[in-house]
CSV table of C-alpha atoms in Angstrom, one decimal:
chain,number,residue,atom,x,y,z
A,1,UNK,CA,0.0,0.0,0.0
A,2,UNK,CA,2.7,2.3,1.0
A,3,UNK,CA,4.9,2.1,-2.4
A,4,UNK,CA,1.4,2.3,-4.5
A,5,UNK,CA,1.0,6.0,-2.4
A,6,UNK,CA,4.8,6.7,-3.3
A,7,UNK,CA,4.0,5.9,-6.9
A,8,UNK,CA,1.2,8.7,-7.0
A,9,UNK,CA,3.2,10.9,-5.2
A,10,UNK,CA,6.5,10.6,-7.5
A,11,UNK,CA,3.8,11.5,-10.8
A,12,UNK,CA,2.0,14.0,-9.2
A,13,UNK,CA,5.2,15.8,-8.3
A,14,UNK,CA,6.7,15.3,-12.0
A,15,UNK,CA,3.2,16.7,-13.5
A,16,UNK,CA,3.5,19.7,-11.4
A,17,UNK,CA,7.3,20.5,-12.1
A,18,UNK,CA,5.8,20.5,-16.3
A,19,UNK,CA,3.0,22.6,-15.4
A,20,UNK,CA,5.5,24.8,-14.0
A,21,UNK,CA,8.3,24.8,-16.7
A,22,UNK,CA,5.0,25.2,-19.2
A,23,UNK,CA,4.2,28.3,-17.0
A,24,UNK,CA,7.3,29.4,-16.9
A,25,UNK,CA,8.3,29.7,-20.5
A,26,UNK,CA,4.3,31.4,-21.2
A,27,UNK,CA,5.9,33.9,-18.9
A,28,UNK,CA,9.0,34.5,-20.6
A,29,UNK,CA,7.1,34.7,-23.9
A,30,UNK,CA,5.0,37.3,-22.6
A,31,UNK,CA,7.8,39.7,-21.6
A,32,UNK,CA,9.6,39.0,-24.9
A,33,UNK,CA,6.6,40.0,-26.3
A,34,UNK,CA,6.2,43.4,-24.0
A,35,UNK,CA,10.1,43.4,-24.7
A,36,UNK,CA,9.4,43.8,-28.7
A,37,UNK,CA,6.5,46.4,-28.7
A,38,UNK,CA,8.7,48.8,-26.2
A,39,UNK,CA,11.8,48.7,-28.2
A,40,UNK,CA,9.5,49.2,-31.3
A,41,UNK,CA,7.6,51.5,-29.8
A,42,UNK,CA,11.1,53.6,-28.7
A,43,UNK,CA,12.2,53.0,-32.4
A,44,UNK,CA,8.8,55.0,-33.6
A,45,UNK,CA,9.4,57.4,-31.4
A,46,UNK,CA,13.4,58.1,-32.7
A,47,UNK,CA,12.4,57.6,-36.6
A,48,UNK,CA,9.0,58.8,-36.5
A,49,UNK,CA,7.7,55.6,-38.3
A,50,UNK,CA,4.3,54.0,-36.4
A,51,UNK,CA,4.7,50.6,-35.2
A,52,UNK,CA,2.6,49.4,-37.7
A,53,UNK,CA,5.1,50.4,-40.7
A,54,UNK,CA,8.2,49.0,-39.1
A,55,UNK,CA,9.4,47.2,-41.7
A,56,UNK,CA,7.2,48.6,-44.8
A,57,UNK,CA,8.5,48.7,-47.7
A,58,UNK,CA,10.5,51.9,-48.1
A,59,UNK,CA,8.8,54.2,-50.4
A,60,UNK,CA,10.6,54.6,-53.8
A,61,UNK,CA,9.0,57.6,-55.6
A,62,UNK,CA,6.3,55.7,-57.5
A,63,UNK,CA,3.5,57.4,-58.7
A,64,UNK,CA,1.1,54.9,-56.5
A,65,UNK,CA,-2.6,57.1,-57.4
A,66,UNK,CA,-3.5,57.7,-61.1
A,67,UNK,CA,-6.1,60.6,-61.0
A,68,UNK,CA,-7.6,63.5,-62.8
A,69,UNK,CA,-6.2,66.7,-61.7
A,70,UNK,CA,-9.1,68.3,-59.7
A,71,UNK,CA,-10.5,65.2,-58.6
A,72,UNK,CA,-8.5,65.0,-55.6
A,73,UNK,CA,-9.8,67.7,-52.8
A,74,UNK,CA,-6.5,67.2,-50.4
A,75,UNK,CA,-4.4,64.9,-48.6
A,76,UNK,CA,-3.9,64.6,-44.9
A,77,UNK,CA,-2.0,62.4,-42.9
A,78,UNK,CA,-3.4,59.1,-41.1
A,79,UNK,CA,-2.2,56.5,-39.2
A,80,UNK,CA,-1.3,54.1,-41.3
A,81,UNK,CA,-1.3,55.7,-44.5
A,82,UNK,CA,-2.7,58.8,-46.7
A,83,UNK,CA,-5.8,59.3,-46.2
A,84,UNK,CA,-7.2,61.9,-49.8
A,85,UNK,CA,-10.8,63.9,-50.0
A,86,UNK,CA,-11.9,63.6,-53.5
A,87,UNK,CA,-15.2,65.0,-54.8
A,88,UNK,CA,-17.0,61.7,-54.7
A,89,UNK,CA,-15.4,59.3,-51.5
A,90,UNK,CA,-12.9,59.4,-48.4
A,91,UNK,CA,-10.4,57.0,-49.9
A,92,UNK,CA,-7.4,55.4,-47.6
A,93,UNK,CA,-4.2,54.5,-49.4
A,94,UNK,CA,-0.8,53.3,-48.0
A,95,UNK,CA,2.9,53.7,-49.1
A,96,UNK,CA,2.6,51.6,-51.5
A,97,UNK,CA,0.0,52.6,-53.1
A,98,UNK,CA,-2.4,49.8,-51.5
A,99,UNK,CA,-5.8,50.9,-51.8
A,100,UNK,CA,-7.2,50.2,-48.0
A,101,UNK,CA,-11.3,51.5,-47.7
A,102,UNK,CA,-13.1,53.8,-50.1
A,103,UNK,CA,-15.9,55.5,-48.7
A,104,UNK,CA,-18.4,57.4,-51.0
A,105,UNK,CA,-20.1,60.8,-50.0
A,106,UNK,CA,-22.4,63.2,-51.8
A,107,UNK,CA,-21.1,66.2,-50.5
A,108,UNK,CA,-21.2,69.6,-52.8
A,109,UNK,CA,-18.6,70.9,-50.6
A,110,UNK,CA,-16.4,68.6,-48.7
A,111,UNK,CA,-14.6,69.3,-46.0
A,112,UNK,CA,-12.4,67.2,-43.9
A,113,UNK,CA,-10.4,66.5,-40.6
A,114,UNK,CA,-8.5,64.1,-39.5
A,115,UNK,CA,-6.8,63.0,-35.8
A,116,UNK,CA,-4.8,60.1,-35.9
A,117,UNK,CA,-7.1,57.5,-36.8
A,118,UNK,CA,-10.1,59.6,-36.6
A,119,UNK,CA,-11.7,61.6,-39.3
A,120,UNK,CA,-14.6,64.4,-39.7
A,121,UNK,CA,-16.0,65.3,-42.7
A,122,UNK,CA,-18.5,68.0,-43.6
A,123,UNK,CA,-20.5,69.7,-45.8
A,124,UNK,CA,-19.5,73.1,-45.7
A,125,UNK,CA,-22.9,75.4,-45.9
A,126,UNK,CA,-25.1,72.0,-46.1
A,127,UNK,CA,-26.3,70.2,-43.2
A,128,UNK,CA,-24.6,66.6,-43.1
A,129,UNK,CA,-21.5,65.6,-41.3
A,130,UNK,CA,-20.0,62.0,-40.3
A,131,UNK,CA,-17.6,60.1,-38.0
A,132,UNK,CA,-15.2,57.8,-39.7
A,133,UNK,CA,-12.5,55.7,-37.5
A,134,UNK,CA,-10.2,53.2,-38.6
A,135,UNK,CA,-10.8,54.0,-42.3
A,136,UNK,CA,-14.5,52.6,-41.7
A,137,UNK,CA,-18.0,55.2,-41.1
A,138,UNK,CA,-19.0,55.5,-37.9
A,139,UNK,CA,-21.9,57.5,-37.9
A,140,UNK,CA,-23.9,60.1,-39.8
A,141,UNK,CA,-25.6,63.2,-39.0
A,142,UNK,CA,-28.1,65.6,-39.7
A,143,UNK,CA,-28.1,69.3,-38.2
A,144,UNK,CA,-30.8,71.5,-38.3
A,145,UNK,CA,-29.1,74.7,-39.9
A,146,UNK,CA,-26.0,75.0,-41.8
A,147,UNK,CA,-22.6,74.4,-41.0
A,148,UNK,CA,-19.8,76.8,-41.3
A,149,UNK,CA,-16.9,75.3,-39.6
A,150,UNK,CA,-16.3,71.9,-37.5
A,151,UNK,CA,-13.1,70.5,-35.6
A,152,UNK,CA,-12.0,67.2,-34.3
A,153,UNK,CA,-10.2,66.8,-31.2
A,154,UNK,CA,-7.5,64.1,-30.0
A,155,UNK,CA,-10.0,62.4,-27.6
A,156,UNK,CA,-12.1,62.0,-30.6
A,157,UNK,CA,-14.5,64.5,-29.6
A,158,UNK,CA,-15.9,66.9,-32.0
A,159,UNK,CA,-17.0,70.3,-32.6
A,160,UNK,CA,-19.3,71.9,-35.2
A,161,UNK,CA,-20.6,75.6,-35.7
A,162,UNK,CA,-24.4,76.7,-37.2
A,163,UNK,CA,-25.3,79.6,-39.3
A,164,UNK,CA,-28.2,81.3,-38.0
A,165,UNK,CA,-29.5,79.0,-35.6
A,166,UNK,CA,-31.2,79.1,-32.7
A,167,UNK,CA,-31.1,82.9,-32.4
A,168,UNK,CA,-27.4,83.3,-32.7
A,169,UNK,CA,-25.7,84.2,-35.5
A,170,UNK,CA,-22.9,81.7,-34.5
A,171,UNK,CA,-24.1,78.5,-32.9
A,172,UNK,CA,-22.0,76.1,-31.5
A,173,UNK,CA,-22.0,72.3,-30.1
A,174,UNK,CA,-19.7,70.0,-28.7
A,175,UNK,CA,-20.1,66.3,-28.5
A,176,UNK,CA,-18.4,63.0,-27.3
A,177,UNK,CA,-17.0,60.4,-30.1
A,178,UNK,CA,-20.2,58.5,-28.6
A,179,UNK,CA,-22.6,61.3,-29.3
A,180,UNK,CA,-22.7,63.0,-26.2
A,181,UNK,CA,-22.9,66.5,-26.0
A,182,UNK,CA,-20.1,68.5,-23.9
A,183,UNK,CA,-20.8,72.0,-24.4
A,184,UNK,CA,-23.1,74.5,-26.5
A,185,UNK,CA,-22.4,78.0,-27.0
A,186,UNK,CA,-23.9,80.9,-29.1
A,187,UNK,CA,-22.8,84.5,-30.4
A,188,UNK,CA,-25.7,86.6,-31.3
A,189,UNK,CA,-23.6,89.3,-33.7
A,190,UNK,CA,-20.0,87.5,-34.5
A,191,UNK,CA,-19.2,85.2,-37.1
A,192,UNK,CA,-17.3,82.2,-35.9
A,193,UNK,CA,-14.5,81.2,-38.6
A,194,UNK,CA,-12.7,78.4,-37.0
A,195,UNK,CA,-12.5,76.1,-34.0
A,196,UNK,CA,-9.5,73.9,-31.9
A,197,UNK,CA,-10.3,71.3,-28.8
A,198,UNK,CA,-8.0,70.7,-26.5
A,199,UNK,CA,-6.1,67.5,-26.2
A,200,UNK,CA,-7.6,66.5,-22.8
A,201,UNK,CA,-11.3,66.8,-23.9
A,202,UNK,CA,-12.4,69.3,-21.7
A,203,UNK,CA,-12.0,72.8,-23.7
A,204,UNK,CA,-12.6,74.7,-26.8
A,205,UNK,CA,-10.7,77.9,-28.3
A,206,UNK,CA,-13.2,79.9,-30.9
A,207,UNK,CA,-12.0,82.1,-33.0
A,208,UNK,CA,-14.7,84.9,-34.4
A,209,UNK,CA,-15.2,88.2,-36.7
A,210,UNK,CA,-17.1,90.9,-36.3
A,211,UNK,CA,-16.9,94.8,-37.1
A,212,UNK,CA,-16.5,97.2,-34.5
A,213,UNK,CA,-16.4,101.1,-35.7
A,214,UNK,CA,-16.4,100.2,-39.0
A,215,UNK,CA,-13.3,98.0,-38.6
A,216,UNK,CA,-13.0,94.4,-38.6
A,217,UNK,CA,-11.7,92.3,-35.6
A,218,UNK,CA,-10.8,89.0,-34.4
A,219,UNK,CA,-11.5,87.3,-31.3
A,220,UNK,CA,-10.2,84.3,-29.7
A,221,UNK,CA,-12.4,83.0,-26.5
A,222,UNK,CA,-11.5,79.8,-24.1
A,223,UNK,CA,-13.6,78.1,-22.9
A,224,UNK,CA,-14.2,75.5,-19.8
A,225,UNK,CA,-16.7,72.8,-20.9
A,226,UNK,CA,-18.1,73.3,-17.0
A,227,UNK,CA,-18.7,77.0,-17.6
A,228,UNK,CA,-21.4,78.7,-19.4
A,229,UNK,CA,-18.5,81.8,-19.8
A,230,UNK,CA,-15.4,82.1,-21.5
A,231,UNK,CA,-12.3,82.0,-19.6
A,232,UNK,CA,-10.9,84.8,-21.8
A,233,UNK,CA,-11.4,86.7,-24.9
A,234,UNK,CA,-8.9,88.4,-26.6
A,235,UNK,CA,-9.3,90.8,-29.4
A,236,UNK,CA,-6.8,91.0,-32.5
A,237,UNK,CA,-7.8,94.8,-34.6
A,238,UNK,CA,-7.1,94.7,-38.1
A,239,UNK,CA,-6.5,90.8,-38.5
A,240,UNK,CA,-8.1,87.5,-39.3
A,241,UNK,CA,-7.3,84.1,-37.1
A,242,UNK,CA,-7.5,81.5,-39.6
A,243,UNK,CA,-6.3,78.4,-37.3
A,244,UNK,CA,-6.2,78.0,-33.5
A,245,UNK,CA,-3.9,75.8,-31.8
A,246,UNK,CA,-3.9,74.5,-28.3
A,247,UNK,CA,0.1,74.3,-27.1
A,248,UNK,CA,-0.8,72.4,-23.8
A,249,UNK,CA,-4.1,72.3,-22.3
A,250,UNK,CA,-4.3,76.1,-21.3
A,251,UNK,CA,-2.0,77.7,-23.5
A,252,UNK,CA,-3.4,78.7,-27.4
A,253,UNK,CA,-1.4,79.8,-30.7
A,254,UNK,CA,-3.6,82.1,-32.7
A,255,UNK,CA,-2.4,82.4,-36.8
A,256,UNK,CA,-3.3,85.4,-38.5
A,257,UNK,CA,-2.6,87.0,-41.2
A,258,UNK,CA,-0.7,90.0,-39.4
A,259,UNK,CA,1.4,87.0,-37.3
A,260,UNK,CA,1.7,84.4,-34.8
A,261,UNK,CA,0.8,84.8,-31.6
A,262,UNK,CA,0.6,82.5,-28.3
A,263,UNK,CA,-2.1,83.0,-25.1
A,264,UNK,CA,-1.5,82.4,-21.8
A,265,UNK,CA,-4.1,80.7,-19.3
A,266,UNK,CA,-4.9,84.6,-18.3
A,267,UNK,CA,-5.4,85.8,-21.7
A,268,UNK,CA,-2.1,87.8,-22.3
A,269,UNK,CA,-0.7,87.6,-25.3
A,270,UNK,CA,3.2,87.9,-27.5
A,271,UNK,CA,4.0,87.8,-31.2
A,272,UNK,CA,5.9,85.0,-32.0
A,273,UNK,CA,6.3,86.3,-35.6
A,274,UNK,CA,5.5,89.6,-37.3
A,275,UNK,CA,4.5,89.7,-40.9
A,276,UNK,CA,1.8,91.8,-43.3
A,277,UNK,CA,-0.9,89.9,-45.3
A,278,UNK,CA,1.4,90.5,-48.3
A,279,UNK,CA,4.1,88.6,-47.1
A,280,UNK,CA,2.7,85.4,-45.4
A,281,UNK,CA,2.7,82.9,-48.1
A,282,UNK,CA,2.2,79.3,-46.6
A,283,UNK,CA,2.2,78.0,-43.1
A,284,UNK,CA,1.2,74.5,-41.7
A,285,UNK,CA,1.4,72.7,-38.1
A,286,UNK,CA,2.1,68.9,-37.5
A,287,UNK,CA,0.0,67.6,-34.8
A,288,UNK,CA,2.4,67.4,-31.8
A,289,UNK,CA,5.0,68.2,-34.1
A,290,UNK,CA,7.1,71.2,-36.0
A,291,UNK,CA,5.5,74.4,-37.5
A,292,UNK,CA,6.6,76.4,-39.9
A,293,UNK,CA,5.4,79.8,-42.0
A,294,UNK,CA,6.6,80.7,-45.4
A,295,UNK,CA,7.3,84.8,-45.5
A,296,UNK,CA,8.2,86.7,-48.5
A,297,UNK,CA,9.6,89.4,-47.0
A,298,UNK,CA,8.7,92.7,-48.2
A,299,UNK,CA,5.8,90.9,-50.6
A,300,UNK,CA,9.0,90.1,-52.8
A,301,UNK,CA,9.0,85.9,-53.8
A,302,UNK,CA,12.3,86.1,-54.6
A,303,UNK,CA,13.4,86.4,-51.3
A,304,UNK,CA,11.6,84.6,-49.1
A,305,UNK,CA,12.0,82.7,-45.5
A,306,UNK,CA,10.7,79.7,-43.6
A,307,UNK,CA,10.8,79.6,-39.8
A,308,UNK,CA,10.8,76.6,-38.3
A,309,UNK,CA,9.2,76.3,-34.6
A,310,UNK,CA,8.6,73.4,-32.2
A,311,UNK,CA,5.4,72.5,-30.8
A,312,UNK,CA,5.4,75.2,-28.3
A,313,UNK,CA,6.0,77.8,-31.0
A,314,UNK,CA,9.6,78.3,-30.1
A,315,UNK,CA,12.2,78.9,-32.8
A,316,UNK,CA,14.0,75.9,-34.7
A,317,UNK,CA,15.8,77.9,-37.7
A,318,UNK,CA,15.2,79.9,-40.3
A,319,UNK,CA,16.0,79.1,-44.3
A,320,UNK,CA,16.1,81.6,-46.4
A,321,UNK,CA,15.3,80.7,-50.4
A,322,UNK,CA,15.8,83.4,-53.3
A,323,UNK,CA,13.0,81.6,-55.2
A,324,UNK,CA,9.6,81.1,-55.1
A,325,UNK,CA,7.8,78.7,-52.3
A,326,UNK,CA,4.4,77.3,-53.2
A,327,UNK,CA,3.4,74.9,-50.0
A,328,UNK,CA,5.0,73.8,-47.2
A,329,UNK,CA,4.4,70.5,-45.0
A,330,UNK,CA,5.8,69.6,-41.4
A,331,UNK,CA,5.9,66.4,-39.4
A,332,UNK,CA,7.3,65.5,-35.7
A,333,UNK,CA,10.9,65.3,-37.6
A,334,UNK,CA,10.9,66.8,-40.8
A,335,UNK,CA,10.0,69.2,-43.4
A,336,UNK,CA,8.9,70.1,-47.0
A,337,UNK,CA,9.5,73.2,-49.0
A,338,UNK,CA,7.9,72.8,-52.1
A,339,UNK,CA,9.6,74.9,-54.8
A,340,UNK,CA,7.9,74.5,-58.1
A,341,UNK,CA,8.2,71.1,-59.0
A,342,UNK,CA,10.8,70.2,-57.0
A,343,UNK,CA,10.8,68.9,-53.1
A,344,UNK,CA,13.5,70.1,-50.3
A,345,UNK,CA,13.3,67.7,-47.0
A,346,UNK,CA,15.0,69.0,-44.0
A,347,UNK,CA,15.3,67.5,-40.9
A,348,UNK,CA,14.8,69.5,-37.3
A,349,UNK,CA,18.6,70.5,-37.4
A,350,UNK,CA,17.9,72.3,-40.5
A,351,UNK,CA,19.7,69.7,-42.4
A,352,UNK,CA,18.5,68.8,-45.7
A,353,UNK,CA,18.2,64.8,-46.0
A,354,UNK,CA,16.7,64.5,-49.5
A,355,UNK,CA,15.8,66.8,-52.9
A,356,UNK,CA,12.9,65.5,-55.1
A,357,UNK,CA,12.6,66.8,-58.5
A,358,UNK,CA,9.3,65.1,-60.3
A,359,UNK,CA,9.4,67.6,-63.3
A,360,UNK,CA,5.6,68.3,-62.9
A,361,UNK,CA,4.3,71.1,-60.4
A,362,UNK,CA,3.8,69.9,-57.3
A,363,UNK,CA,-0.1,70.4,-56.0
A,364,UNK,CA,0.4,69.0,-52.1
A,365,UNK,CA,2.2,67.2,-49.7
A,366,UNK,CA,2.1,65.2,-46.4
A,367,UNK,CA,3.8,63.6,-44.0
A,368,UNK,CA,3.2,60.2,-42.5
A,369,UNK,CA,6.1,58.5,-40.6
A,370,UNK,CA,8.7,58.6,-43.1
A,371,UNK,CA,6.9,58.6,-46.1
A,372,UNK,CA,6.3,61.9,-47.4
A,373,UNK,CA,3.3,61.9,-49.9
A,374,UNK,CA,3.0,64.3,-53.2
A,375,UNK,CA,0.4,65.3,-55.3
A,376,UNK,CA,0.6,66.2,-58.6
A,377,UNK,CA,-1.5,66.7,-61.6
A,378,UNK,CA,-0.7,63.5,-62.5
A,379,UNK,CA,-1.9,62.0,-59.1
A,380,UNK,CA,0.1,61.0,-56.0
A,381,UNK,CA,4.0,60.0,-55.7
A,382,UNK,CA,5.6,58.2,-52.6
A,383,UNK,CA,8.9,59.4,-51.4
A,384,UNK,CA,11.0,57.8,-48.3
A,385,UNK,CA,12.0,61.0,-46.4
A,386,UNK,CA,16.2,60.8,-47.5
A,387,UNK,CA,15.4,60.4,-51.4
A,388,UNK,CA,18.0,62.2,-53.4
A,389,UNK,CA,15.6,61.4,-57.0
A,390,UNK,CA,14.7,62.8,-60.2
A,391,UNK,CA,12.1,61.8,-61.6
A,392,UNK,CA,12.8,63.7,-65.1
A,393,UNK,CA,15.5,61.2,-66.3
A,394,UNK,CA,13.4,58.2,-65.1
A,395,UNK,CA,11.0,58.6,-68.2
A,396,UNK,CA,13.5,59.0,-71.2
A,397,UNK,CA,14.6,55.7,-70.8
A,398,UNK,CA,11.3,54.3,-70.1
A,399,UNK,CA,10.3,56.1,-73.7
A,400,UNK,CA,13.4,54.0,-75.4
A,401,UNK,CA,12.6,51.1,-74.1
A,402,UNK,CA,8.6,51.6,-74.7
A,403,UNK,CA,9.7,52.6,-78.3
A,404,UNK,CA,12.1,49.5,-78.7
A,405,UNK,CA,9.0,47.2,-77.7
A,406,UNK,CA,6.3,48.7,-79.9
A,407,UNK,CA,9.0,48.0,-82.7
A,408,UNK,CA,9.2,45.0,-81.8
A,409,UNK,CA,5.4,43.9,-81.5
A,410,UNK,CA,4.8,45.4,-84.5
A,411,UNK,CA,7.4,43.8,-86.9
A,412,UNK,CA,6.1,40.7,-85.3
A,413,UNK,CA,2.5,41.3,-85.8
A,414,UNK,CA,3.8,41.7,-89.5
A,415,UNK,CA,5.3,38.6,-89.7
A,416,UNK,CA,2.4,37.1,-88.6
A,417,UNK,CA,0.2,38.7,-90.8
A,418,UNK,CA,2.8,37.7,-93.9
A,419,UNK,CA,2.2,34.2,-92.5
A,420,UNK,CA,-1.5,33.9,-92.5
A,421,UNK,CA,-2.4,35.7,-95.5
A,422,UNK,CA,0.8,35.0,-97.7
């Protein structure tokens, strides 16, 4: 009896040193596994690729979207890819040219923005909006008057304004990704021209116009979701906002077209850049990444500047170019000067890493990771951040050898036809 219980012992302690060693190796898998998506992580955050391109195939300056000129509305960058407005769908391509959703709208006038993964789109002066996330719709809407400008925020949340609605001249709502509404706000007399959300959900900067003694005027308000009044309102004579920009939670950049300036939690104010209507030529702003504003200086194209900021809106550098600048395009790393139909990439150190000549003039650009997209009238190109290309020697010997076949094929098509009718 005694050796029998021994027996069941000695198995019972060898089934529970496996179970165990099976244990312990799950749990060494896992942390190689956690191991692997914090170095890749740390990698994305160094290179500025996403996770999920690690290891893409590097973009080689292939024309990867055949389209009509003015079919394609804009470009804007997504998460995995390019994500283009066109005047019939919201379609999601990747570096390579992979077409990944198209989704069809009847909007007369599109308009559309994007966070991340997330994007709005409206119909400017109709009364239709939707949601879209991870390239797919999530919802649609109907308002009740039309709408004149709509934001999307990094939590997902959104924001739209209404013409004539309700009373005010400007009304506006705020809403949760899941359709709950945050905040609703109205202006009686001002027209409000464009809207930015906070990154932690929980406020909204409005910019407005109006006329006071027979001059036009800006004015930027803050506001508290948990407060019916603004926090501040500053007033900018003689200039229009046309994009508002929250630095941290409390602290706003207002663009104008007299200059750049940055608003403290109390509502004070400094120019970060000076300029005149006639010499601000481009400007864009990476989300949680570099800025920059093309300035010909003294209205003259010839000799022109682009300053370079962080996302706080302190100086990087300043380039200076002696020939015309049509578009510029930032992300967290790099930047874009578009010169005609040819592309300058710099790098944060004010280092240029690649030069792009595509012979064709050069419509728009984007960043997304390392891939920087380009649209032409021939459609869009895919470039890997460091190309050194040109694109105008690529099709002569494409011609040759496009000639050299069509000889080809037809001497043979005329043997063939000496054969079967000789």
């Amino acid at each position: 009896m005694n050796s029998k219980r021994e027996d069941v012992v000695i198995k019972r302690s060898e089934r529970d040193k496996k179970q165990l060693l099976s244990t312990k190796v799950i749990g060494l898998s896992v942390l190689f596994l956690i191991l692997v998506m914090v170095i890749a992580a740390v990698a994305s955050n160094i290179s500025g690729i996403s996770v999920a391109d690690i290891g893409s195939n590097k973009a080689d300056g292939a024309l990867i979207y055949d389209s009509l000129p003015d079919s394609i509305r804009t470009l804007d960058t997504y998460s995995t890819g390019t994500v283009m407005l066109t005047d019939t769908a919201v379609e999601y391509i990747d570096s390579t040219g992979k077409k990944l959703s198209t989704n069809s709208h009847m909007y007369s006038q599109p308009v559309m923005k994007v966070n991340k993964s997330t994007v709005l789109l409206y119909d400017k002066g109709g009364t239709a909006f939707r949601l879209e996330k991870n390239s797919s719709i999530y919802n649609t809407y109907t308002t009740s008057s039309p709408i004149t400008t709509a934001s999307i925020g990094a939590r997902a949340n959104y924001a739209y304004v209404l013409n004539d609605d309700g009373g005010y001249q400007s009304h506006l709502y705020v809403y949760s990704y899941q359709g709950e509404k945050q905040f609703e706000w109205g202006s009686a007399s001002d027209y409000c021209i464009t809207t930015a959300l906070s990154d932690n959900g929980k406020s909204i900067a409005v910019a407005m116009l109006g006329v006071v003694s027979g001059e036009y005027e800006s004015k930027v308000s803050l506001f508290n979701f948990k407060k019916s009044t603004a926090e501040y309102t500053v007033e900018f004579v003689d200039s229009t906002v046309y994009r508002l920009e929250f630095i941290n939670n409390k602290t706003v950049a207002a663009l104008t077209d007299n200059g750049i300036f940055v608003i403290n939690k109390d509502g004070s104010y400094e120019k970060v850049v000076d300029y005149s209507p006639t010499e601000l030529c481009h400007s864009f702003s990476a989300a949680d990444g570099l800025k920059a504003v093309a300035v010909a200086r003294h209205g003259n194209s010839k000799d022109s500047d682009v300053i370079v900021y962080n996302k706080r809106y302190e100086e990087n550098f300043v380039s200076g170019y002696t020939s015309e600048i049509f578009g510029i395009v930032t992300s967290k790393n790099y930047v874009a000067v578009i010169l005609g139909d040819n592309i300058q990439i710099l790098n944060k150190e004010n280092e240029q890493i690649g030069n792009i000549v595509i012979g064709e003039k050069c419509l728009e650009a984007v960043f997304s990771g390392r891939t920087l997209y380009v649209r032409t009238v021939s459609g869009i190109y895919s470039f890997d951040v460091d190309s050194d290309i040109d694109l105008t020697e690529i099709p002569e010997e494409t011609t040759q050898e496009t000639t050299e076949t069509e000889y080809i094929t037809t001497e043979s098509t005329a043997d063939a036809g000496e054969n079967s009718f000789g």
